[in-house]
Amino acid sequence: MPTYYVTTPIYYVNDEPHLGHMYTTVAADVLARHMRMAGYDVFFLTGVDEHGQKVQQAAEAKGIKPIELADQVVKRYQTLWPRLSISNDDFIRTSSERHRQAVQNIWKRLDRAGAIYKGMYEDWYCVPCETYWTETQLKDADCWQQKICPDCRRSVERVQEESYFFRLSRYQEPLLEHIHSHPEFIAPESRRNEVIRFVEAGLNDLSISRTTFSWGIPVPGDEQHVIYVWIDALTNYISALGYPDERYLHYWPADVHLIGKDILRFHAVYWPCMLMAAGIPLPKRIFAHGWWTVEGEKMSKSKGNALRPADLLDHYDADLLRYFLLREVPFGQDGDFSFDALKQRYNTELANDVGNLLNRSLAMLHKYCDGILHFGQAEEALDRALIADIEGMQRDVDEYMYAQAFHLALERINAAVRHGNRYVEENAPWVLAKLGQTGRLRTVLYHLVEALRLIALQLWPFMPGKAEAMLTQIHNGPVRPAAWHVAREGGWGGLREGHQCAKPSPIFPRMD
Ligand code: MSP
């Protein structure tokens, strides 16, 4: 069985989960579910990033130990993900023993490759971003006067300490060569160009250890130093697979690392260079999505407008939130979360289109045929067009998923739903019933229900609960799509002659 490995970033435990964390994790889940259904042996990883100065400072501010803070926040994530139907196969904590061993191992491997040397770091550091900045970079970004971070625009601090360095500069040309020979490596295109410009401008060696705080993984053989949190964090993608044990190669290299645009440089520059130096294959793809604003404003702690998934889930169905996040904004672009837009999407696309198609189809099946499906008579052009569209939807959605074009996948499914509603109008089953054309009536109802079944199957990765509810009505009993494969259950004609469907009950009631 081919493998498919998808990851989310691991989230800092200095603060609670917010909309941004939920976004990437939902996207990864949709991909994982789709790929499992497509027949892949999928590994879907998420987790938390527990080390570093930022987490240490947050713990100090609360008067507790960093590990105590981590233990508290990790629970928030671990209780949140099931509420959102996240089907991760593992959850990595960077404070775990398995992770520590992997990070120290990769450090030694880099050291043996001659990629690490000791020196002095005398420049700037942004704690919120856990990022080093040179004076020149601050000046180039117009941040020198205020001494602020070019990325997050919060204060940077001066750091002067002994440090180990990674010979990043050595990998400038090999990295460029890799990016050019693998056009799919960084997506979307605009982000890829951004990385190319950054690398072409020249890579400086990277400071990869700190001595002025202690919350991290010690450098092997020099315990005064803790390993730079990004070197530590990036290694999660292989530590969770069992690295350095060879079994990590079952899923590695990753098929896609899903990340936000703000952490692209770490994933598309530092990580591949580290892997090259260590002689480990590079991930196949890195996809950087955009950022959400909320009702037109940047989310921030100070404004108090950061959306907490746990609060959203108290008022909105998990599947609706999942649908909205991936439908509203093309993956890769920035977007705005607003409650009006959420309601609008739901009422038009789910309540009106999908919900209506399911309700009217099953209602007519019950009214005219006691809820029993019959093949009816020979197919006509309208039927063949519907089947072709459903099969086209399956192919297109699959293709869009490989490109992480979630919004296009949903648009394509919605187009099939609209086709279904059009098919109802074109065939007017109520007229066929009146005219006593039972054969044709049965054919039409069969096509509708079968189309709905295959639509629900494509919707399942996006809205597992709602799609299961749809399938439960169609199948008239419990279903387990998690165990289904499109190659087996996804073919046209799966519903049998004489199959009894359940009575419709609303799955997408209108929202006011
Ligand atoms: N710990 C690092 C990642 C290490 S991965 C080896 C980190 N953690 S984080 O908790 O700060 O959050 C990470 C993710 O949240 C990033 O992918 C970031 O893009 C995302 N988001 C934070 N705010 C966001 C929005 N407003 N909108 C969308 N995503 C946002 O960085």
Coordinates of C-alpha atoms and ligand atoms in Angstrom, one line a residue:
M1 CA 0.0 0.0 0.0
P2 CA 1.4 3.4 -0.9
T3 CA 2.0 5.7 2.1
Y4 CA 1.0 9.3 2.7
Y5 CA 2.5 11.4 5.5
V6 CA 0.9 14.7 6.4
T7 CA 1.9 17.0 9.2
T8 CA 0.7 20.2 11.0
P9 CA 3.1 22.5 12.8
I10 CA 3.6 21.7 16.4
Y11 CA 2.0 24.4 18.4
Y12 CA 3.7 26.5 21.2
V13 CA 2.3 25.8 24.6
N14 CA 2.7 29.4 25.9
D15 CA -0.9 30.1 24.9
E16 CA -4.2 28.4 24.2
P17 CA -5.3 27.1 20.9
H18 CA -6.8 29.7 18.5
L19 CA -8.3 29.8 15.0
G20 CA -5.0 29.6 13.2
H21 CA -4.1 26.3 15.0
M22 CA -7.5 24.9 14.2
Y23 CA -7.2 25.9 10.5
T24 CA -4.0 24.0 9.7
T25 CA -5.2 21.0 11.8
V26 CA -8.5 20.8 10.0
A27 CA -6.9 21.0 6.6
A28 CA -4.5 18.2 7.5
D29 CA -7.3 16.1 8.8
V30 CA -9.3 16.5 5.6
L31 CA -6.3 15.5 3.6
A32 CA -5.6 12.5 5.8
R33 CA -9.2 11.3 5.5
H34 CA -9.3 11.8 1.8
M35 CA -6.0 9.9 1.3
R36 CA -7.1 7.0 3.6
M37 CA -10.3 6.7 1.5
A38 CA -8.2 6.8 -1.7
G39 CA -6.3 3.7 -0.4
Y40 CA -3.2 5.1 1.1
D41 CA -1.5 4.0 4.3
V42 CA -1.7 7.4 6.0
F43 CA 0.2 8.8 8.9
F44 CA -1.2 12.1 10.2
L45 CA 0.9 13.9 12.8
T46 CA 0.2 16.9 15.0
G47 CA 1.6 17.9 18.4
V48 CA 3.0 20.6 20.6
D49 CA 6.3 22.6 20.7
E50 CA 7.1 22.9 24.4
H51 CA 10.6 24.3 24.7
G52 CA 12.3 27.7 24.2
Q53 CA 12.5 31.0 25.8
K54 CA 9.0 32.1 25.0
V55 CA 7.4 29.1 26.9
Q56 CA 9.9 29.5 29.7
Q57 CA 8.9 33.2 30.1
A58 CA 5.2 32.4 29.9
A59 CA 5.6 29.9 32.7
E60 CA 7.6 32.3 34.8
A61 CA 4.9 34.9 34.4
K62 CA 2.5 32.4 35.9
G63 CA 4.9 31.4 38.6
I64 CA 5.0 27.8 37.5
K65 CA 7.5 25.5 35.9
P66 CA 7.6 25.3 32.1
I67 CA 6.6 21.6 32.2
E68 CA 3.6 22.5 34.3
L69 CA 2.5 25.0 31.8
A70 CA 3.1 22.6 29.0
D71 CA 1.1 19.9 30.8
Q72 CA -1.8 22.3 31.2
V73 CA -1.9 23.6 27.6
V74 CA -1.3 20.2 26.0
K75 CA -4.6 19.1 27.6
R76 CA -6.4 21.9 25.8
Y77 CA -5.1 20.6 22.5
Q78 CA -5.8 17.0 23.3
T79 CA -9.4 17.7 24.3
L80 CA -10.0 20.1 21.5
W81 CA -9.0 17.9 18.6
P82 CA -11.5 15.1 19.2
R83 CA -14.3 17.8 19.4
L84 CA -13.2 18.8 15.9
S85 CA -13.1 15.2 14.6
I86 CA -9.4 15.4 14.1
S87 CA -8.1 11.9 13.2
N88 CA -4.4 12.2 13.9
D89 CA -2.4 9.0 14.2
D90 CA 0.0 10.4 16.7
F91 CA 0.6 13.4 18.9
I92 CA 4.1 14.5 19.5
R93 CA 5.3 16.3 22.6
T94 CA 8.8 17.8 22.3
S95 CA 9.3 17.2 26.1
S96 CA 9.1 13.4 25.5
E97 CA 12.0 11.1 25.8
R98 CA 11.6 9.7 22.3
H99 CA 11.9 13.3 20.9
R100 CA 14.9 14.2 23.0
Q101 CA 16.8 11.2 21.8
A102 CA 16.0 12.0 18.2
V103 CA 17.1 15.6 18.5
Q104 CA 20.3 14.7 20.2
N105 CA 20.9 12.1 17.5
I106 CA 20.4 14.5 14.6
W107 CA 22.7 17.0 16.4
K108 CA 25.5 14.4 16.5
R109 CA 24.9 13.5 13.0
L110 CA 25.2 17.2 11.9
D111 CA 28.3 17.5 14.0
R112 CA 29.9 14.4 12.5
A113 CA 29.2 15.8 9.0
G114 CA 31.2 18.9 10.0
A115 CA 28.2 21.1 9.8
I116 CA 28.4 22.5 13.3
Y117 CA 31.1 24.8 14.9
K118 CA 31.3 26.9 18.1
G119 CA 31.5 30.7 18.0
M120 CA 30.0 33.8 19.6
Y121 CA 26.5 35.1 18.8
E122 CA 26.3 38.9 19.0
D123 CA 23.1 40.2 17.5
W124 CA 19.4 40.3 18.0
Y125 CA 16.6 37.8 19.0
C126 CA 12.8 37.9 18.8
V127 CA 11.4 35.8 21.6
P128 CA 7.8 35.7 20.4
C129 CA 9.0 34.4 17.0
E130 CA 12.0 32.5 18.5
T131 CA 14.0 34.1 15.6
Y132 CA 17.5 35.5 15.3
W133 CA 17.9 38.8 13.5
T134 CA 21.1 40.5 12.3
E135 CA 21.5 44.3 12.6
T136 CA 21.5 44.5 8.8
Q137 CA 18.2 42.6 8.6
L138 CA 16.6 45.0 11.1
K139 CA 18.0 48.0 9.2
D140 CA 16.8 46.6 5.8
A141 CA 13.3 46.1 7.2
D142 CA 13.2 49.5 8.8
C143 CA 13.1 48.1 12.2
W144 CA 16.4 49.3 13.5
Q145 CA 15.1 52.6 15.0
Q146 CA 12.5 50.9 17.1
K147 CA 14.4 47.7 17.6
I148 CA 11.4 45.6 16.6
C149 CA 11.0 42.2 14.8
P150 CA 10.4 42.5 11.1
D151 CA 7.9 39.7 11.3
C152 CA 5.8 40.3 14.4
R153 CA 6.9 43.9 15.1
R154 CA 7.4 43.3 18.8
S155 CA 10.6 44.2 20.6
V156 CA 13.8 42.3 19.8
E157 CA 16.5 41.7 22.4
R158 CA 20.2 41.9 22.2
V159 CA 21.9 38.6 22.7
Q160 CA 25.6 38.1 23.3
E161 CA 26.7 34.6 24.1
E162 CA 28.7 31.7 23.1
S163 CA 26.8 29.6 20.6
Y164 CA 27.1 26.7 18.3
F165 CA 26.4 27.5 14.6
F166 CA 25.1 25.4 11.8
R167 CA 26.9 25.9 8.5
L168 CA 23.7 27.0 6.7
S169 CA 25.7 29.0 4.1
R170 CA 27.2 25.7 2.8
Y171 CA 23.7 24.6 1.6
Q172 CA 22.7 27.7 -0.3
E173 CA 23.5 26.4 -3.7
P174 CA 22.3 22.8 -3.1
L175 CA 19.0 24.2 -1.7
L176 CA 18.4 26.4 -4.7
E177 CA 19.2 23.5 -7.0
H178 CA 16.7 21.4 -5.1
I179 CA 14.0 24.0 -5.3
H180 CA 14.5 24.5 -9.0
S181 CA 14.5 20.9 -9.8
H182 CA 11.4 20.2 -7.7
P183 CA 8.8 22.7 -8.7
E184 CA 6.2 21.2 -6.4
F185 CA 8.5 21.5 -3.3
I186 CA 7.1 24.8 -2.1
A187 CA 3.6 26.0 -2.6
P188 CA 1.8 28.2 -3.4
E189 CA 3.9 29.7 -6.2
S190 CA 4.2 33.1 -4.6
R191 CA 5.7 31.6 -1.5
R192 CA 8.1 29.6 -3.5
N193 CA 9.3 32.8 -5.2
E194 CA 9.7 34.4 -1.8
V195 CA 11.9 31.6 -0.6
I196 CA 14.0 31.7 -3.8
R197 CA 14.6 35.4 -3.3
F198 CA 15.5 34.9 0.3
V199 CA 18.0 32.1 -0.4
E200 CA 19.5 34.0 -3.4
A201 CA 20.1 37.0 -1.2
G202 CA 22.6 34.7 0.7
L203 CA 22.3 32.4 3.7
N204 CA 24.3 33.2 6.9
D205 CA 25.3 30.4 9.3
L206 CA 22.6 29.9 11.9
S207 CA 23.1 30.1 15.6
I208 CA 21.6 26.8 17.0
S209 CA 22.2 26.9 20.7
R210 CA 21.6 29.2 23.7
T211 CA 23.2 29.4 27.1
T212 CA 21.1 32.1 28.8
F213 CA 18.1 30.0 29.7
S214 CA 17.7 26.3 30.2
W215 CA 14.2 25.1 29.0
G216 CA 15.2 22.9 26.1
I217 CA 17.2 19.9 25.0
P218 CA 20.9 20.0 26.1
V219 CA 23.6 19.9 23.4
P220 CA 25.2 16.4 23.6
G221 CA 28.5 16.7 25.4
D222 CA 28.1 20.4 26.3
E223 CA 25.2 20.7 28.7
Q224 CA 25.6 24.4 29.3
H225 CA 23.9 24.9 25.9
V226 CA 20.3 24.1 25.0
I227 CA 19.5 23.4 21.4
Y228 CA 17.8 26.2 19.5
V229 CA 14.1 25.6 19.7
W230 CA 13.5 25.5 15.9
I231 CA 16.1 22.8 15.4
D232 CA 14.4 20.9 18.2
A233 CA 10.9 21.6 16.9
L234 CA 11.5 20.7 13.2
T235 CA 12.9 17.3 14.2
N236 CA 9.4 16.3 15.5
Y237 CA 8.5 15.3 11.9
I238 CA 10.9 12.4 12.1
S239 CA 11.1 11.8 15.9
A240 CA 7.4 10.9 15.9
L241 CA 8.2 8.2 13.2
G242 CA 10.8 6.6 15.4
Y243 CA 13.9 8.2 14.0
P244 CA 16.8 7.3 14.4
D245 CA 15.4 3.8 14.1
E246 CA 15.2 3.0 10.4
R247 CA 11.5 2.4 10.7
Y248 CA 11.0 6.1 10.3
L249 CA 11.6 5.6 6.6
H250 CA 8.3 3.7 6.3
Y251 CA 6.5 7.1 6.1
W252 CA 9.4 9.5 5.6
P253 CA 9.9 11.6 3.5
A254 CA 6.7 13.5 4.3
D255 CA 4.2 14.0 1.5
V256 CA 3.3 17.4 2.8
H257 CA 4.1 19.7 5.7
L258 CA 1.1 22.1 6.1
I259 CA 2.2 25.3 7.7
G260 CA 1.3 29.0 8.0
K261 CA 3.1 31.5 5.8
D262 CA 4.9 33.0 8.8
I263 CA 6.9 29.9 9.5
L264 CA 7.9 29.2 5.9
R265 CA 11.6 30.1 6.2
F266 CA 12.1 27.6 9.0
H267 CA 10.5 24.8 6.9
A268 CA 11.6 25.7 3.5
V269 CA 15.2 26.8 4.3
Y270 CA 16.5 25.6 7.7
W271 CA 14.8 22.2 7.7
P272 CA 15.9 21.1 4.2
C273 CA 19.4 22.3 4.8
M274 CA 19.6 20.4 8.1
L275 CA 18.3 17.3 6.4
M276 CA 20.8 17.6 3.5
A277 CA 23.6 18.0 6.0
A278 CA 22.5 14.9 7.9
G279 CA 22.0 12.9 4.8
I280 CA 18.2 12.5 5.3
P281 CA 15.8 12.7 2.3
L282 CA 13.9 16.0 2.1
P283 CA 10.1 16.3 2.5
K284 CA 8.2 16.2 -0.8
R285 CA 6.2 19.4 -0.3
I286 CA 5.7 22.3 2.0
F287 CA 2.4 24.2 1.7
A288 CA 2.2 27.6 3.4
H289 CA -1.4 28.8 3.9
G290 CA -2.4 32.4 4.6
W291 CA -3.6 34.2 7.7
W292 CA -7.1 34.8 9.0
T293 CA -8.3 38.1 10.3
V294 CA -11.5 38.2 12.4
E295 CA -14.3 40.5 11.3
G296 CA -11.7 42.5 9.3
E297 CA -9.2 42.8 12.2
K298 CA -5.9 41.1 13.0
M299 CA -6.3 38.6 15.8
S300 CA -4.4 39.7 18.9
K301 CA -4.3 39.0 22.5
S302 CA -4.3 42.7 23.4
K303 CA -7.5 43.3 21.3
G304 CA -8.9 40.1 22.9
N305 CA -10.4 39.1 19.6
A306 CA -8.5 35.9 19.1
L307 CA -11.1 33.2 18.3
R308 CA -10.9 30.2 20.6
P309 CA -12.0 27.0 18.8
A310 CA -13.4 25.7 22.1
D311 CA -15.8 28.7 22.3
L312 CA -16.8 28.4 18.7
L313 CA -17.6 24.8 19.3
D314 CA -20.0 25.7 22.1
H315 CA -22.1 27.5 19.5
Y316 CA -21.4 26.0 16.1
D317 CA -21.3 22.5 14.8
A318 CA -17.7 21.2 14.2
D319 CA -18.5 20.2 10.7
L320 CA -19.8 23.6 9.8
L321 CA -16.6 25.2 11.1
R322 CA -14.5 22.7 9.1
Y323 CA -16.5 23.4 6.0
F324 CA -16.4 27.1 6.3
L325 CA -12.6 27.4 6.9
L326 CA -11.8 25.4 3.8
R327 CA -14.5 26.7 1.6
E328 CA -14.4 30.5 2.4
V329 CA -10.7 31.1 1.5
P330 CA -8.5 29.6 -1.2
F331 CA -5.9 27.7 0.7
G332 CA -2.7 29.7 0.4
Q333 CA -4.4 33.1 0.6
D334 CA -5.3 35.3 3.5
G335 CA -8.9 35.6 4.5
D336 CA -11.5 37.0 6.9
F337 CA -13.6 35.1 9.4
S338 CA -16.9 36.7 9.9
F339 CA -20.1 35.2 11.5
D340 CA -22.2 36.7 8.7
A341 CA -20.1 34.9 6.1
L342 CA -20.3 31.7 8.1
K343 CA -24.1 31.8 8.2
Q344 CA -24.3 32.8 4.5
R345 CA -22.2 29.8 3.4
Y346 CA -24.1 27.5 5.6
N347 CA -27.6 28.6 4.5
T348 CA -26.9 28.8 0.8
E349 CA -24.5 25.9 0.2
L350 CA -25.4 23.4 2.9
A351 CA -29.0 24.1 4.0
N352 CA -30.4 25.1 0.6
D353 CA -28.3 23.0 -1.8
V354 CA -27.1 19.8 -0.1
G355 CA -29.7 19.6 2.6
N356 CA -32.5 20.3 0.1
L357 CA -31.3 17.7 -2.4
L358 CA -31.2 15.0 0.3
N359 CA -34.5 15.9 1.8
R360 CA -36.5 16.2 -1.4
S361 CA -35.0 13.0 -2.9
L362 CA -35.7 10.8 0.1
A363 CA -39.1 12.4 0.7
M364 CA -40.1 11.6 -2.9
L365 CA -38.7 8.1 -2.6
H366 CA -40.9 7.5 0.3
K367 CA -43.9 9.3 -1.2
Y368 CA -43.8 7.4 -4.5
C369 CA -42.0 4.1 -3.7
D370 CA -42.2 3.5 0.0
G371 CA -38.5 4.4 0.4
I372 CA -37.5 1.4 -1.8
L373 CA -35.0 1.8 -4.6
H374 CA -35.5 0.2 -8.0
F375 CA -33.3 0.4 -11.0
G376 CA -36.3 1.2 -13.1
Q377 CA -35.9 1.4 -16.9
A378 CA -33.1 2.1 -19.3
E379 CA -31.0 5.2 -18.7
E380 CA -31.5 8.3 -20.7
A381 CA -29.2 11.2 -21.7
L382 CA -30.0 13.2 -18.5
D383 CA -29.1 10.2 -16.4
R384 CA -25.8 9.6 -18.2
A385 CA -24.9 13.3 -17.8
L386 CA -25.5 13.1 -14.1
I387 CA -23.4 10.0 -13.7
A388 CA -20.6 11.5 -15.8
D389 CA -20.7 14.6 -13.6
I390 CA -20.5 12.5 -10.4
E391 CA -17.6 10.5 -11.8
G392 CA -15.9 13.7 -12.9
M393 CA -16.4 15.2 -9.4
Q394 CA -14.5 12.2 -8.0
R395 CA -11.6 12.6 -10.3
D396 CA -11.4 16.4 -9.9
V397 CA -11.7 16.3 -6.1
D398 CA -8.9 13.8 -6.0
E399 CA -6.7 16.0 -8.2
Y400 CA -7.5 19.1 -6.1
M401 CA -6.5 17.3 -2.9
Y402 CA -3.1 16.4 -4.2
A403 CA -2.6 20.2 -4.8
Q404 CA -4.2 21.1 -1.4
A405 CA -6.8 23.1 -3.3
F406 CA -9.5 22.5 -0.8
H407 CA -11.8 25.3 -1.9
L408 CA -11.8 24.0 -5.4
A409 CA -12.6 20.5 -4.2
L410 CA -15.6 21.9 -2.3
E411 CA -16.7 24.0 -5.2
R412 CA -16.6 21.0 -7.4
I413 CA -18.7 19.0 -5.0
N414 CA -21.2 21.8 -4.8
A415 CA -21.4 21.9 -8.6
A416 CA -22.4 18.3 -8.5
V417 CA -25.0 19.1 -5.9
R418 CA -26.5 21.8 -8.1
H419 CA -26.5 19.4 -10.9
G420 CA -28.6 17.1 -8.7
N421 CA -31.1 19.8 -7.9
R422 CA -31.3 20.7 -11.6
Y423 CA -31.9 17.0 -12.4
V424 CA -34.9 17.0 -10.1
E425 CA -36.4 20.0 -11.9
E426 CA -35.6 18.6 -15.3
N427 CA -37.2 15.2 -14.6
A428 CA -40.0 16.5 -12.3
P429 CA -40.7 13.2 -10.5
W430 CA -44.1 14.6 -9.4
V431 CA -45.2 14.8 -13.0
L432 CA -43.9 11.3 -13.7
A433 CA -45.9 10.1 -10.7
K434 CA -49.0 11.8 -11.9
L435 CA -48.7 10.3 -15.4
G436 CA -48.1 6.9 -13.9
Q437 CA -44.7 6.5 -15.6
T438 CA -43.4 4.3 -12.8
G439 CA -40.4 2.9 -14.7
R440 CA -39.0 6.3 -15.4
L441 CA -39.8 7.6 -11.9
R442 CA -37.9 4.8 -10.4
T443 CA -34.9 5.4 -12.6
V444 CA -34.8 9.1 -11.6
L445 CA -35.1 8.4 -7.9
Y446 CA -32.4 5.8 -8.1
H447 CA -30.1 8.2 -9.8
L448 CA -30.7 10.9 -7.3
V449 CA -30.1 8.7 -4.2
E450 CA -27.0 7.1 -5.8
A451 CA -25.6 10.5 -6.7
L452 CA -26.2 11.7 -3.1
R453 CA -24.4 8.7 -1.7
L454 CA -21.3 9.5 -3.8
I455 CA -21.6 13.2 -3.0
A456 CA -21.7 12.3 0.7
L457 CA -18.6 10.2 0.3
Q458 CA -16.7 13.1 -1.2
L459 CA -18.0 15.4 1.6
W460 CA -17.0 13.0 4.3
P461 CA -13.4 14.1 4.7
F462 CA -14.6 17.7 5.1
M463 CA -17.7 17.0 7.3
P464 CA -17.4 13.5 8.7
G465 CA -20.4 13.9 11.1
K466 CA -22.8 15.4 8.6
A467 CA -21.7 13.1 5.8
E468 CA -22.2 10.1 8.0
A469 CA -25.7 11.3 8.9
M470 CA -26.5 11.6 5.2
L471 CA -25.1 8.1 4.6
T472 CA -27.0 6.7 7.5
Q473 CA -30.3 7.9 6.0
I474 CA -29.4 6.6 2.6
H475 CA -28.2 3.2 3.9
N476 CA -30.9 3.1 6.5
G477 CA -28.5 2.0 9.3
P478 CA -25.1 2.8 10.8
V479 CA -22.2 3.3 8.4
R480 CA -18.4 3.4 8.9
P481 CA -17.0 5.5 6.0
A482 CA -13.6 5.6 7.8
A483 CA -13.2 2.0 6.7
W484 CA -14.3 2.6 3.1
H485 CA -12.2 3.0 0.0
V486 CA -13.3 4.9 -3.0
A487 CA -12.2 2.1 -5.3
R488 CA -14.6 -0.3 -3.5
E489 CA -17.5 1.8 -2.2
G490 CA -17.2 4.7 -4.6
G491 CA -18.3 3.1 -7.9
W492 CA -21.6 4.1 -9.4
G493 CA -24.3 1.6 -8.8
G494 CA -23.4 0.5 -5.3
L495 CA -27.0 0.8 -4.0
R496 CA -28.9 -2.4 -4.8
E497 CA -32.3 -3.0 -6.4
G498 CA -34.8 -3.3 -3.5
H499 CA -32.7 -1.3 -1.1
Q500 CA -34.8 0.5 1.6
C501 CA -33.8 4.0 2.5
A502 CA -34.6 5.7 5.8
K503 CA -37.1 8.6 6.0
P504 CA -35.4 12.0 5.6
S505 CA -34.8 14.0 8.7
P506 CA -33.2 17.4 8.4
I507 CA -29.3 17.4 8.7
F508 CA -28.8 21.0 7.7
P509 CA -31.6 23.0 9.2
R510 CA -31.5 26.7 8.2
M511 CA -29.7 29.0 10.6
D512 CA -31.2 32.4 11.5
Ligands
MSP1 N1 5.9 26.1 17.3 C1 6.0 26.8 16.0 C2 5.9 25.8 14.9 C3 6.9 24.7 14.9 S1 6.7 23.6 13.6 C4 8.0 22.6 13.6 C5 4.9 27.8 15.9 N2 3.8 27.6 16.7 S2 2.5 28.6 16.9 O1 1.8 28.0 18.0 O2 3.0 29.9 17.0 O3 1.6 28.5 15.7 C6 1.7 28.0 14.6 C7 0.7 28.1 13.5 O4 -0.4 28.9 13.7 C8 1.5 28.7 12.3 O5 1.3 27.8 11.2 C9 0.8 30.0 12.1 O6 0.8 30.3 10.7 C10 -0.6 29.7 12.5 N3 -1.3 30.9 12.8 C11 -1.1 31.8 13.8 N4 -2.0 32.8 13.6 C12 -2.7 32.6 12.5 C13 -3.8 33.3 11.8 N5 -4.3 34.4 12.3 N6 -4.3 32.7 10.7 C14 -3.9 31.5 10.3 N7 -2.9 30.8 10.9 C15 -2.2 31.4 11.9 O7 4.9 28.7 15.1

